[in-house]
Short mmCIF file of C-alpha atoms in Angstrom, two decimals:
data_model
loop_
_atom_site.label_atom_id
_atom_site.label_comp_id
_atom_site.label_asym_id
_atom_site.label_seq_id
_atom_site.Cartn_x
_atom_site.Cartn_y
_atom_site.Cartn_z
CA MET A 1 0.59 16.41 -38.46
CA ASN A 2 0.60 15.68 -34.75
CA LYS A 3 -2.63 16.96 -33.26
CA PHE A 4 -0.74 18.48 -30.34
CA SER A 5 1.38 20.66 -32.65
CA ASN A 6 -1.59 22.32 -34.34
CA THR A 7 -3.63 24.71 -32.20
CA TYR A 8 -6.90 24.21 -34.05
CA ARG A 9 -6.65 20.43 -34.04
CA PHE A 10 -5.63 20.46 -30.37
CA LEU A 11 -8.44 22.78 -29.24
CA PRO A 12 -10.93 23.29 -32.09
CA TYR A 13 -13.12 26.36 -32.09
CA ILE A 14 -16.48 25.85 -30.39
CA PRO A 15 -19.02 28.53 -31.39
CA GLU A 16 -20.16 30.52 -28.38
CA LEU A 17 -23.75 30.50 -29.63
CA LYS A 18 -24.12 26.75 -29.30
CA ARG A 19 -26.85 25.65 -26.93
CA ARG A 20 -25.57 25.24 -23.37
CA ASN A 21 -25.85 21.44 -23.32
CA ASP A 22 -24.20 21.13 -26.74
CA TRP A 23 -21.35 23.41 -25.68
CA ILE A 24 -20.76 21.38 -22.50
CA LYS A 25 -20.86 18.18 -24.54
CA CYS A 26 -18.14 19.49 -26.88
CA VAL A 27 -15.88 20.35 -23.96
CA ASN A 28 -16.47 16.96 -22.35
CA GLN A 29 -15.53 15.26 -25.60
CA LEU A 30 -12.19 17.08 -25.61
CA VAL A 31 -11.56 16.10 -21.98
CA ASP A 32 -12.33 12.45 -22.70
CA GLU A 33 -10.14 12.46 -25.82
CA TYR A 34 -7.06 13.70 -23.96
CA ASN A 35 -7.72 11.72 -20.78
CA GLU A 36 -7.14 8.42 -22.57
CA ASP A 37 -3.89 7.57 -20.77
CA ASN A 38 -0.81 9.08 -19.14
CA ILE A 39 0.79 9.84 -22.52
CA SER A 40 -2.14 11.86 -23.87
CA ARG A 41 -2.57 13.71 -20.56
CA THR A 42 1.08 14.70 -20.38
CA LYS A 43 1.12 15.96 -23.96
CA ALA A 44 -2.15 17.86 -23.52
CA TYR A 45 -0.89 19.67 -20.41
CA GLN A 46 2.30 20.69 -22.21
CA ALA A 47 0.51 21.76 -25.39
CA PHE A 48 -1.83 23.91 -23.32
CA PHE A 49 1.09 25.60 -21.57
CA LEU A 50 2.72 26.41 -24.90
CA LEU A 51 -0.59 27.92 -26.03
CA HIS A 52 -1.14 29.78 -22.73
CA PRO A 53 2.23 30.30 -20.99
CA GLU A 54 0.50 32.43 -18.36
CA ILE A 55 -1.08 29.23 -17.01
CA LYS A 56 2.11 27.93 -15.42
CA TRP A 57 0.36 25.12 -13.56
CA SER A 58 -0.16 23.33 -16.87
CA PHE A 59 3.61 22.96 -17.41
CA LEU A 60 4.04 21.80 -13.82
CA ALA A 61 1.25 19.26 -14.36
CA SER A 62 2.91 17.95 -17.52
CA MET A 63 6.26 17.41 -15.75
CA VAL A 64 4.65 15.71 -12.75
CA SER A 65 2.61 13.60 -15.16
CA ARG A 66 5.84 12.47 -16.85
CA ASN A 67 6.97 11.22 -13.46
CA ALA A 68 3.69 9.37 -13.00
CA GLY A 69 4.27 7.58 -16.30
CA TRP A 70 7.81 6.60 -15.26
CA ASN A 71 6.45 5.28 -11.97
CA MET A 72 3.92 3.20 -13.89
CA THR A 73 6.44 1.57 -16.22
CA ASP A 74 8.84 0.94 -13.30
CA LEU A 75 6.34 -1.75 -12.37
CA LYS A 76 7.08 -3.51 -15.68
CA GLY A 77 10.85 -2.96 -15.65
CA GLU A 78 13.69 -5.02 -14.21
CA ILE A 79 13.58 -3.89 -10.57
CA PHE A 80 10.06 -3.72 -9.12
CA PRO A 81 8.78 -7.06 -10.50
CA GLY A 82 11.68 -8.62 -8.61
CA LEU A 83 10.57 -6.96 -5.37
CA LEU A 84 6.79 -7.10 -5.57
CA SER A 85 4.17 -9.63 -6.53
CA ARG A 86 2.32 -9.17 -9.79
CA LYS A 87 -0.86 -8.40 -7.84
CA THR A 88 0.89 -5.65 -5.88
CA CYS A 89 2.38 -4.17 -9.06
CA ASP A 90 -1.06 -4.13 -10.69
CA LEU A 91 -2.57 -2.38 -7.67
CA LEU A 92 0.21 0.21 -7.60
CA PHE A 93 -0.34 0.90 -11.30
CA LYS A 94 -4.06 1.39 -10.70
CA THR A 95 -3.24 3.83 -7.88
CA TYR A 96 -0.95 5.95 -10.08
CA GLU A 97 -3.40 5.77 -12.97
CA ARG A 98 -6.42 6.68 -10.85
CA ALA A 99 -4.71 9.75 -9.39
CA ASN A 100 -3.40 10.82 -12.82
CA TRP A 101 -6.83 10.37 -14.42
CA SER A 102 -8.73 12.10 -11.59
CA ILE A 103 -6.60 15.23 -11.63
CA PHE A 104 -6.87 15.57 -15.41
CA GLN A 105 -10.62 14.95 -15.39
CA ASP A 106 -10.99 17.83 -12.94
CA ALA A 107 -8.29 20.21 -14.17
CA PHE A 108 -8.57 20.06 -17.95
CA PRO A 109 -12.16 21.37 -18.11
CA GLN A 110 -10.90 24.35 -16.10
CA LEU A 111 -8.12 24.96 -18.61
CA LEU A 112 -10.56 24.64 -21.50
CA LEU A 113 -12.99 27.14 -19.99
CA TYR A 114 -10.13 29.59 -19.60
CA HIS A 115 -9.06 28.99 -23.20
CA TYR A 116 -12.53 29.65 -24.59
CA SER A 117 -12.94 32.66 -22.30
CA THR A 118 -9.90 34.19 -23.99
CA LEU A 119 -11.38 33.45 -27.42
CA TYR A 120 -14.82 34.86 -26.58
CA LYS A 121 -13.23 37.72 -24.60
CA LYS A 122 -15.55 37.12 -21.69
CA LYS A 123 -15.58 34.87 -18.63
CA MET A 124 -17.05 31.39 -19.03
CA PHE A 125 -16.34 30.22 -15.49
CA HIS A 126 -20.02 29.99 -14.60
CA PHE A 127 -19.88 26.70 -16.54
CA LEU A 128 -17.44 25.19 -14.02
CA LYS A 129 -20.24 23.80 -11.87
CA ASP A 130 -21.46 21.82 -14.89
CA PHE A 131 -18.14 19.95 -14.79
CA HIS A 132 -18.36 19.38 -11.02
CA ILE A 133 -15.46 21.75 -10.32
CA SER A 134 -15.14 22.98 -6.74
CA HIS A 135 -16.64 26.31 -5.71
CA PHE A 136 -13.15 27.20 -4.49
CA MET A 137 -11.75 27.03 -8.02
CA GLU A 138 -14.65 28.96 -9.55
CA GLU A 139 -13.77 31.83 -7.22
CA GLU A 140 -10.07 31.51 -7.99
CA TRP A 141 -10.55 31.57 -11.78
CA ASN A 142 -12.76 34.66 -11.51
CA ARG A 143 -10.12 36.26 -9.34
CA PHE A 144 -7.36 35.39 -11.81
CA TRP A 145 -9.35 36.88 -14.70
CA GLU A 146 -9.43 40.21 -12.87
CA GLU A 147 -6.07 40.25 -11.07
CA ARG A 148 -3.83 38.09 -13.32
CA ASP A 149 -1.94 36.76 -10.29
CA GLU A 150 -0.20 33.81 -11.96
CA ARG A 151 1.47 32.53 -8.79
CA ARG A 152 -1.78 32.44 -6.83
CA LEU A 153 -3.52 30.52 -9.61
CA VAL A 154 -0.77 27.88 -9.62
CA GLN A 155 -1.01 27.52 -5.85
CA SER A 156 -4.81 27.36 -5.98
CA LEU A 157 -4.73 24.60 -8.58
CA ILE A 158 -2.19 22.66 -6.48
CA ILE A 159 -4.44 23.04 -3.44
CA ASN A 160 -7.52 21.98 -5.39
CA GLU A 161 -6.07 18.89 -7.04
CA GLN A 162 -4.38 17.55 -3.92
CA ASN A 163 -7.57 17.94 -1.90
CA LEU A 164 -9.51 16.42 -4.79
CA ILE A 165 -7.58 13.11 -4.71
CA GLN A 166 -7.42 12.89 -0.91
CA GLY A 167 -10.75 11.11 -0.57
CA PRO A 168 -11.16 9.12 -3.81
CA VAL A 169 -7.54 7.93 -3.98
CA ILE A 170 -5.43 8.44 -0.85
CA GLU A 171 -8.22 7.54 1.58
CA HIS A 172 -10.11 5.12 -0.67
CA GLY A 173 -10.68 1.86 1.19
CA ILE A 174 -8.75 -0.39 -1.21
CA TYR A 175 -5.81 1.97 -1.85
CA LYS A 176 -5.57 2.99 1.80
CA LYS A 177 -5.40 -0.58 3.04
CA LYS A 178 -3.37 -2.26 0.30
CA VAL A 179 -1.06 0.58 -0.84
CA PHE A 180 -0.75 3.57 1.46
CA GLY A 181 -1.13 1.52 4.63
CA THR A 182 1.47 -1.12 3.76
CA SER A 183 5.08 -1.45 4.85
CA LEU A 184 6.04 -1.11 1.17
CA PHE A 185 4.76 2.46 0.96
CA PHE A 186 6.17 3.28 4.40
CA ILE A 187 9.64 2.18 3.28
CA GLU A 188 9.36 4.01 -0.06
CA ASP A 189 8.16 7.16 1.68
CA HIS A 190 10.88 7.23 4.32
CA LEU A 191 13.71 6.42 1.92
CA HIS A 192 12.72 9.40 -0.23
CA PHE A 193 11.58 7.23 -3.13
CA SER A 194 8.52 9.53 -3.33
CA SER A 195 10.37 11.94 -5.59
CA VAL A 196 9.61 14.11 -8.60
CA LEU A 197 12.39 14.55 -11.16
CA PHE A 198 12.94 17.28 -13.73
CA PRO A 199 15.42 15.92 -16.29
CA THR A 200 17.67 17.96 -18.57
CA LEU A 201 19.43 17.30 -21.86
CA SER A 202 22.77 17.65 -20.04
CA GLY A 203 21.89 14.56 -17.96
CA ASP A 204 21.40 16.35 -14.66
CA LEU A 205 18.27 15.44 -12.72
CA TYR A 206 16.70 18.18 -10.63
CA GLY A 207 13.79 17.72 -8.29
CA ALA A 208 12.41 17.33 -4.78
CA SER A 209 10.94 14.63 -2.59
CA VAL A 210 8.38 14.46 0.19
CA HIS A 211 7.94 12.62 3.48
CA GLY A 212 4.42 11.75 4.59
CA PHE A 213 2.92 11.58 1.10
CA ARG A 214 -0.47 10.62 2.51
CA LYS A 215 -0.91 14.04 4.15
CA VAL A 216 -2.44 16.66 1.89
CA ASP A 217 -0.39 19.44 3.53
CA ASN A 218 2.86 17.71 2.56
CA ARG A 219 1.80 17.16 -1.04
CA ILE A 220 0.74 20.80 -1.38
CA LYS A 221 4.10 21.90 0.04
CA LEU A 222 5.90 19.66 -2.44
CA GLY A 223 3.84 21.07 -5.29
CA ASN A 224 4.79 24.61 -4.30
CA ILE A 225 8.49 23.67 -4.09
CA LEU A 226 8.34 22.04 -7.52
CA PHE A 227 6.69 25.15 -8.95
CA GLU A 228 9.44 27.37 -7.56
CA LEU A 229 12.08 25.08 -9.04
CA LEU A 230 10.42 24.61 -12.42
CA PHE A 231 10.05 28.36 -13.01
CA HIS A 232 13.23 29.50 -11.30
CA PRO A 233 14.99 31.88 -13.72
CA ASP A 234 18.23 29.87 -13.44
CA TYR A 235 16.61 26.58 -14.41
CA HIS A 236 13.34 27.09 -16.28
CA CYS A 237 14.84 27.18 -19.77
CA ILE A 238 16.66 23.84 -19.37
CA PHE A 239 13.50 22.09 -18.19
CA LEU A 240 11.48 23.56 -21.04
CA GLU A 241 14.20 22.54 -23.50
CA PHE A 242 14.00 18.93 -22.33
CA ALA A 243 10.20 18.88 -22.44
CA SER A 244 10.13 20.42 -25.91
CA LYS A 245 12.70 18.07 -27.45
CA VAL A 246 11.96 14.77 -25.69
CA GLU A 247 8.62 13.14 -26.43
CA HIS A 248 7.08 11.47 -23.43
CA THR A 249 6.82 7.68 -23.82
CA GLY A 250 6.49 6.69 -20.16
CA SER A 251 9.85 4.88 -20.19
CA ARG A 252 12.72 6.15 -18.06
CA THR A 253 14.91 5.81 -21.13
CA ASP A 254 13.39 9.18 -22.08
CA TYR A 255 15.98 10.78 -19.80
CA GLU A 256 18.40 7.96 -18.96
CA ARG A 257 19.95 8.16 -22.43
CA TYR A 258 21.25 11.63 -21.51
CA CYS A 259 22.64 10.60 -18.11
CA HIS A 260 26.22 9.41 -17.71
CA GLY A 261 26.51 6.31 -15.52
CA ALA A 262 22.78 5.90 -15.05
CA PRO A 263 21.71 2.42 -13.91
CA ASP A 264 19.74 0.77 -16.71
CA THR A 265 16.16 0.27 -15.54
CA ASN A 266 14.96 -1.24 -18.84
CA THR A 267 11.47 0.13 -18.40
CA PRO A 268 9.17 -0.27 -21.42
CA VAL A 269 7.19 2.45 -23.16
CA LEU A 270 3.81 2.83 -21.50
CA LYS A 271 1.71 2.00 -24.57
CA LYS A 272 3.32 -1.46 -24.76
CA ALA A 273 3.17 -2.05 -21.02
CA TYR A 274 -0.50 -1.31 -20.39
CA GLY A 275 -3.80 -1.42 -22.21
CA GLU A 276 -6.66 1.03 -21.87
CA ILE A 277 -8.14 1.55 -18.41
CA SER A 278 -11.73 2.73 -17.98
CA HIS A 279 -12.67 5.07 -15.12
CA ASN A 280 -15.74 6.77 -13.74
CA TRP A 281 -16.25 9.30 -10.98
CA GLY A 282 -19.00 7.57 -9.11
CA HIS A 283 -20.19 10.16 -6.60
CA HIS A 284 -19.19 13.82 -7.05
CA THR A 285 -18.47 15.88 -3.94
CA ASP A 286 -17.08 19.39 -3.53
CA TRP A 287 -14.15 19.07 -1.13
CA SER A 288 -14.09 22.85 -0.53
CA VAL A 289 -17.56 23.00 1.04
CA ASP A 290 -16.47 21.56 4.39
CA LYS A 291 -12.76 22.35 4.26
CA THR A 292 -10.92 25.36 5.61
CA ILE A 293 -8.36 26.86 3.23
CA GLU A 294 -5.14 27.02 5.21
CA GLU A 295 -2.95 30.12 4.92
CA THR A 296 0.15 27.91 4.90
CA TRP A 297 -0.99 26.39 1.60
CA TYR A 298 -0.23 29.74 -0.04
CA LYS A 299 3.14 30.17 1.63
CA ARG A 300 5.94 30.78 -0.85
CA GLN A 301 8.42 27.93 -0.58
CA GLY A 302 12.17 28.20 -0.92
CA LEU A 303 14.25 25.74 -2.89
CA PRO A 304 15.92 22.79 -1.14
CA GLU A 305 19.61 23.21 -0.36
CA GLU A 306 20.42 20.70 -3.08
CA VAL A 307 18.20 20.71 -6.15
CA ILE A 308 20.36 18.41 -8.30
CA MET A 309 19.36 14.86 -7.39
CA THR A 310 21.31 12.89 -10.00
CA LYS A 311 23.81 11.05 -7.79
CA TRP A 312 21.37 10.60 -4.92
CA TYR A 313 18.64 9.21 -7.16
CA PHE A 314 20.89 6.79 -9.01
CA HIS A 315 22.28 5.59 -5.68
CA LYS A 316 18.74 4.82 -4.52
CA GLN A 317 18.00 2.99 -7.78
CA ARG A 318 21.10 0.85 -7.36
CA GLN A 319 19.99 0.04 -3.81
CA LEU A 320 16.63 -1.15 -5.13
CA LYS A 321 18.30 -3.18 -7.86
CA LYS A 322 20.57 -4.94 -5.33
CA LEU A 323 17.55 -5.63 -3.16
CA ALA A 324 15.68 -7.16 -6.11
CA VAL A 325 18.67 -9.36 -7.01
CA ALA A 326 19.02 -10.48 -3.39
CA LYS A 327 15.35 -11.34 -3.19
CA ARG A 328 15.52 -13.43 -6.36
CA ALA A 329 18.58 -15.26 -5.02
CA PHE A 330 16.80 -15.87 -1.71
CA LYS A 331 13.84 -17.36 -3.54
CA GLY A 332 16.21 -19.58 -5.51
CA ILE A 333 17.69 -21.01 -2.32
CA TRP A 334 14.39 -21.44 -0.49
CA PRO A 335 11.73 -21.63 -3.21
CA TRP A 336 9.00 -22.73 -0.86
CA ARG A 337 5.35 -21.78 -1.03
CA LYS A 338 2.75 -21.96 1.64
CA LYS A 339 0.55 -24.96 1.09
CA LYS A 340 -3.10 -25.00 1.93
CA LYS A 341 -3.96 -27.27 4.80
CA MET A 342 -5.87 -30.39 3.78
CA ARG A 343 -9.18 -30.83 5.57
CA THR A 344 -9.61 -34.13 7.30
CA SER A 345 -12.92 -35.74 7.89
#
């Protein structure tokens, strides 16, 4: 039986009376088990939502994580290797993977503490500091336990995770210089390639995109828009139907097989495209200590005028494919390489 389909195997019971360090160790083992790669993270988020549907952020995280997996395997498909060097593709993969890993490493312990709080029928959020969770989120989980404001919890988790990755990923020296500061990312950002898609079994692709991805305010706004769309009463059931019936593999064929006239990206499944990647936090810092929580971060966002992105997105994919073909043809005509200058004595 799939471990994600069995509640006990997914989140085994941890006796409350365990010694503090042993209890923390058990939770950390669960986090490490499900933070293996994009596939395990995506499935864990979704399984948690099905177990605790009041924690809506977990379903949002699973759908965004699906998109991260598709972005990763794009780099091994037909289009991006024709546009970018292998070194650039590898660095982009590490960027996606680092952000995906970091958010899970921070968020999943929070979800687990909530889960075991419901089992023990008492708050366990005082343990959050043992997992290096921000003081901001400790306050928000305590508030949720008392007030049950599901919308505020989703928004708080969006705020927390986007601020969390701002320093270690977005502003990290290597990623900032070689990814987010390059013309490649500028072009992708301004052509709306920074998009999140919610597929359906009917073949329609819903979603939203963001300009200025490097700015935390813009990513938080996008997260809030995606939440409104994902749980909109007109659409929620079709997104949940897709997620429930289509296993995440990381390949865009997960949804392309349902789309009429979709350009074939030929992206591989993630497990075949990439091996295991090891991570570590390095230095832990609490972003909320020196940061002001902006009121606008909690503003309720409306939906975009057009939420169905199918035609627009496929048009952009065809543009990229033509660009990749043109670049290959250009290289075929002028296949020169820069030669190193010979030193003369």
